[in-house]
CSV table of C-alpha atoms in Angstrom, one decimal:
chain,number,residue,atom,x,y,z
A,670,MET,CA,89.7,96.6,68.0
A,671,TYR,CA,87.6,98.6,70.7
A,672,THR,CA,83.9,98.3,69.9
A,673,GLU,CA,80.8,99.7,71.5
A,674,TYR,CA,76.9,100.1,71.5
A,675,CYS,CA,75.3,103.5,70.6
A,676,ASN,CA,71.6,104.1,70.6
A,677,TYR,CA,71.1,107.7,71.7
A,678,ASN,CA,71.4,108.8,68.1
A,679,ARG,CA,67.7,107.5,67.4
A,680,VAL,CA,64.3,107.6,69.2
A,681,ILE,CA,63.7,104.8,71.6
A,682,TYR,CA,60.1,103.7,71.7
A,683,ASP,CA,60.5,100.5,73.5
A,684,TYR,CA,63.0,101.1,76.9
A,685,SER,CA,62.4,97.6,77.8
A,686,LYS,CA,63.4,95.9,74.3
A,687,GLU,CA,66.6,98.3,74.4
A,688,LEU,CA,67.9,97.6,77.9
A,689,SER,CA,67.8,94.0,76.8
A,690,LEU,CA,70.1,95.0,74.0
A,691,VAL,CA,72.2,97.4,76.0
A,692,TYR,CA,72.8,94.1,77.9
A,693,ARG,CA,73.0,91.9,75.2
A,694,SER,CA,75.9,94.0,73.9
A,695,MET,CA,77.8,93.5,76.7
A,696,ASP,CA,77.4,89.6,76.5
A,697,LEU,CA,78.4,90.1,72.9
A,698,GLY,CA,81.9,91.2,74.5
A,699,MET,CA,81.7,94.9,73.7
A,700,LYS,CA,83.9,97.2,75.5
A,701,GLY,CA,81.6,100.3,76.0
A,702,MET,CA,78.1,101.6,75.5
A,703,SER,CA,77.0,105.2,74.6
A,704,ILE,CA,73.4,105.7,76.2
A,705,PRO,CA,71.2,108.2,77.3
A,706,ILE,CA,71.8,109.6,81.2
A,707,HIS,CA,68.8,108.5,82.3
A,708,MET,CA,69.5,104.8,80.6
A,709,TYR,CA,72.9,105.0,82.3
A,710,ARG,CA,71.3,105.7,85.7
A,711,GLU,CA,69.3,102.7,85.5
A,712,ILE,CA,71.7,100.1,85.0
A,713,LYS,CA,75.1,101.8,86.5
A,714,GLU,CA,75.1,99.5,89.3
A,715,TYR,CA,75.1,96.4,87.0
A,716,LEU,CA,78.2,97.7,84.9
A,717,PRO,CA,81.4,95.5,85.0
A,718,GLU,CA,84.3,97.6,86.2
A,719,GLY,CA,86.5,99.7,83.8
A,720,PHE,CA,83.4,99.2,81.0
A,721,VAL,CA,83.4,102.5,79.2
A,722,VAL,CA,80.0,104.3,79.5
A,723,SER,CA,79.4,107.8,77.4
A,724,CYS,CA,76.7,110.0,77.1
A,725,PRO,CA,76.2,113.0,74.3
A,726,ILE,CA,76.5,116.7,75.1
A,727,ASP,CA,74.0,118.9,72.9
A,728,TYR,CA,74.0,115.7,70.1
A,729,PRO,CA,73.6,116.5,67.3
A,730,CYS,CA,73.3,119.8,66.6
A,731,GLY,CA,75.1,121.7,69.2
A,732,HIS,CA,72.8,124.7,69.4
A,733,SER,CA,72.8,124.9,73.4
A,734,SER,CA,74.4,127.9,74.7
A,735,SER,CA,77.5,127.7,76.9
A,736,LYS,CA,75.9,127.6,80.5
A,737,ALA,CA,73.5,125.0,79.3
A,738,ARG,CA,76.3,122.5,78.0
A,739,ASN,CA,78.5,122.9,81.0
A,740,TYR,CA,76.0,122.2,82.9
A,741,MET,CA,75.4,119.1,81.4
A,742,VAL,CA,79.1,118.3,81.0
A,743,LEU,CA,79.1,118.7,85.0
A,744,ASN,CA,76.1,116.7,85.7
A,745,TYR,CA,76.9,113.9,83.5
A,746,ALA,CA,80.4,113.7,85.1
A,747,LYS,CA,79.2,114.2,88.6
A,748,SER,CA,76.4,110.6,87.8
A,749,GLY,CA,79.7,108.8,87.0
A,750,VAL,CA,80.3,108.2,83.3
A,751,ASN,CA,83.5,107.8,82.3
A,752,ALA,CA,83.6,109.2,78.8
A,753,ILE,CA,81.4,112.1,77.3
A,754,ASP,CA,80.7,112.7,73.5
A,755,TYR,CA,81.0,116.3,73.1
A,756,THR,CA,79.1,118.2,69.8
A,757,PRO,CA,81.0,121.2,69.3
A,758,ASN,CA,78.8,124.5,69.1
A,759,HIS,CA,77.7,124.5,65.8
A,760,TYR,CA,77.4,128.4,65.6
A,761,LEU,CA,80.5,129.0,67.1
A,762,MET,CA,82.4,126.7,65.2
A,763,LYS,CA,81.1,128.9,62.1
A,764,THR,CA,81.0,132.5,63.4
A,765,SER,CA,84.0,132.3,66.4
A,766,PRO,CA,86.4,129.5,66.5
A,767,VAL,CA,88.0,130.9,69.2
A,768,LYS,CA,85.2,131.4,71.1
A,769,ALA,CA,84.0,127.7,70.5
A,770,LEU,CA,87.9,126.4,71.4
A,771,LYS,CA,87.4,128.3,74.7
A,772,GLU,CA,84.3,126.5,75.3
A,773,ILE,CA,85.9,123.0,74.5
A,774,LYS,CA,88.3,123.5,77.1
A,775,THR,CA,86.1,124.4,79.8
A,776,ALA,CA,84.3,121.3,79.2
A,777,LEU,CA,87.6,118.9,79.2
A,778,SER,CA,88.9,120.8,82.6
A,779,ILE,CA,85.5,119.7,84.3
A,780,CYS,CA,86.3,116.3,82.9
A,781,ARG,CA,89.9,116.0,84.1
A,782,ASP,CA,88.4,116.8,87.5
A,783,TYR,CA,86.3,113.8,87.5
A,784,GLY,CA,88.9,111.8,85.6
A,785,VAL,CA,86.4,111.3,82.6
A,786,THR,CA,87.5,111.3,79.0
A,787,LEU,CA,86.2,113.8,76.7
A,788,ARG,CA,85.4,112.2,73.4
A,789,ILE,CA,84.7,115.0,70.4
A,790,PHE,CA,82.7,115.1,67.1
A,791,ILE,CA,84.5,116.5,64.0
A,792,ASP,CA,82.5,119.2,62.6
A,793,SER,CA,83.8,118.8,59.0
A,794,ASP,CA,81.5,121.9,58.1
A,795,SER,CA,83.8,124.4,60.5
A,796,LYS,CA,86.0,127.2,59.1
A,797,LEU,CA,89.0,125.4,59.9
A,798,ASN,CA,90.6,122.6,57.7
A,799,TYR,CA,89.4,118.9,58.9
A,800,ALA,CA,92.9,118.1,59.6
A,801,ASN,CA,94.0,121.1,61.3
A,802,LEU,CA,90.9,121.1,63.3
A,803,CYS,CA,91.9,117.5,64.3
A,804,LYS,CA,95.7,118.7,65.2
A,805,LEU,CA,94.1,121.7,67.4
A,806,TYR,CA,92.0,119.7,69.5
A,807,TYR,CA,94.5,117.2,70.2
A,808,SER,CA,97.0,120.0,70.9
A,809,ILE,CA,94.4,121.1,74.0
A,810,GLY,CA,94.1,117.4,75.2
A,811,ILE,CA,91.9,115.8,73.2
A,812,ASP,CA,92.7,112.4,71.9
A,813,ILE,CA,89.6,110.6,71.1
A,814,CYS,CA,87.5,111.6,68.3
A,815,PHE,CA,84.4,110.8,65.4
A,816,PRO,CA,84.9,111.4,62.1
A,817,CYS,CA,81.3,112.5,61.8
A,818,VAL,CA,78.0,113.2,63.6
A,819,ALA,CA,76.3,110.1,62.4
A,820,TYR,CA,72.7,111.3,63.3
A,821,HIS,CA,72.2,111.2,59.0
A,822,ARG,CA,73.4,108.9,57.3
A,823,GLU,CA,76.6,110.7,55.7
A,824,SER,CA,78.5,109.3,52.7
A,825,PHE,CA,80.4,106.0,53.5
A,826,PHE,CA,83.2,106.7,51.7
A,827,ASP,CA,83.5,110.5,52.8
A,828,THR,CA,83.8,109.4,56.4
A,829,VAL,CA,86.0,107.1,55.8
A,830,ILE,CA,88.6,108.7,54.5
A,831,ASN,CA,87.8,111.5,57.1
A,832,ALA,CA,88.6,109.0,59.6
A,833,LYS,CA,91.8,108.2,58.1
A,834,LEU,CA,93.0,111.9,57.3
A,835,ILE,CA,92.7,112.0,60.5
A,836,GLU,CA,94.9,108.9,61.8
A,837,LYS,CA,97.3,110.2,59.5
A,838,ASN,CA,98.0,113.4,60.1
A,839,THR,CA,97.3,113.8,64.0
A,840,GLU,CA,98.1,111.2,67.0
A,841,MET,CA,94.0,111.3,67.5
A,842,SER,CA,92.2,107.7,67.8
A,843,VAL,CA,89.4,107.4,66.0
A,844,VAL,CA,86.0,105.2,66.7
A,845,TYR,CA,84.5,104.9,63.6
A,846,ASN,CA,81.1,106.1,63.8
A,847,GLY,CA,79.6,105.8,60.8
A,848,PHE,CA,76.7,103.5,59.3
A,849,LEU,CA,77.4,100.4,57.7
A,850,TRP,CA,74.4,98.7,55.8
A,851,HIS,CA,76.3,95.7,53.4
A,852,GLU,CA,79.1,93.2,53.8
A,853,GLN,CA,81.3,95.5,51.3
A,854,GLN,CA,81.4,98.3,53.9
A,855,VAL,CA,82.3,95.8,57.1
A,856,GLY,CA,85.6,94.5,54.8
A,857,ILE,CA,86.5,98.3,54.1
A,858,VAL,CA,86.3,99.4,57.7
A,859,LYS,CA,87.9,95.7,59.1
A,860,ARG,CA,91.0,96.5,56.5
A,861,SER,CA,91.0,100.1,57.9
A,862,ASP,CA,91.8,99.4,61.0
A,863,PHE,CA,90.5,101.9,63.2
A,864,PHE,CA,91.2,102.7,66.6
A,865,GLY,CA,87.6,101.9,67.2
A,866,LEU,CA,83.8,101.1,66.1
A,867,ARG,CA,80.6,102.6,67.4
A,868,VAL,CA,77.9,99.9,66.5
A,869,TYR,CA,74.2,100.7,66.1
A,870,ASP,CA,72.6,97.4,64.9
A,871,LEU,CA,73.5,94.3,66.9
A,872,GLU,CA,71.8,92.0,64.4
A,873,PHE,CA,74.3,93.3,61.7
A,874,TRP,CA,77.1,92.9,64.0
A,875,CYS,CA,76.5,89.3,64.9
A,876,ASN,CA,75.8,88.7,61.4
A,877,TYR,CA,79.1,90.3,60.0
A,878,PHE,CA,81.7,90.7,62.6
A,879,ASP,CA,83.7,88.1,64.3
A,880,LYS,CA,83.0,88.7,68.3
A,881,GLU,CA,85.9,89.8,70.6
């Protein structure tokens, strides 16, 4: 299972401590990290070749204009990250899915120009059926997704069900990004055998997961 450490979903109060956690995640054998762009720029010269590093676009609400979002995608791609975590335009997903898809295609085109993988957060509140939405994303060239935004603590079981729904009905690879806070949940996620897992708490990881 692909594993990555993520810290961009919260306020970072102590950057020295957080940097030590970022480096520790690599020592624990994680294959990727999802961090703010300024943190990536600070540590990129120390990252091993082939290590996955992603930065977020318009996370978590997706309220920015198309121009601002495209600028962020281009800026991050030029900075050297090899993955971008894209939050769809929340307003357009609800009012005009066609325009939202056009915006996503533009971001995807930029990523392809720079050899960057675009990974997308699935908006379960859009007007489109959840599985059909994932099929649509896959049809335009997106093959990795997150089953929830994971800014607040969504329902654990809903997130697992949605993740399995994606895997069953599409060819997309799912990085499970829901919160885990007790041992029963860990067992369920292990048995679900998702493509990947996002970790927010390294101490929890060390207590309940085998090091890979």
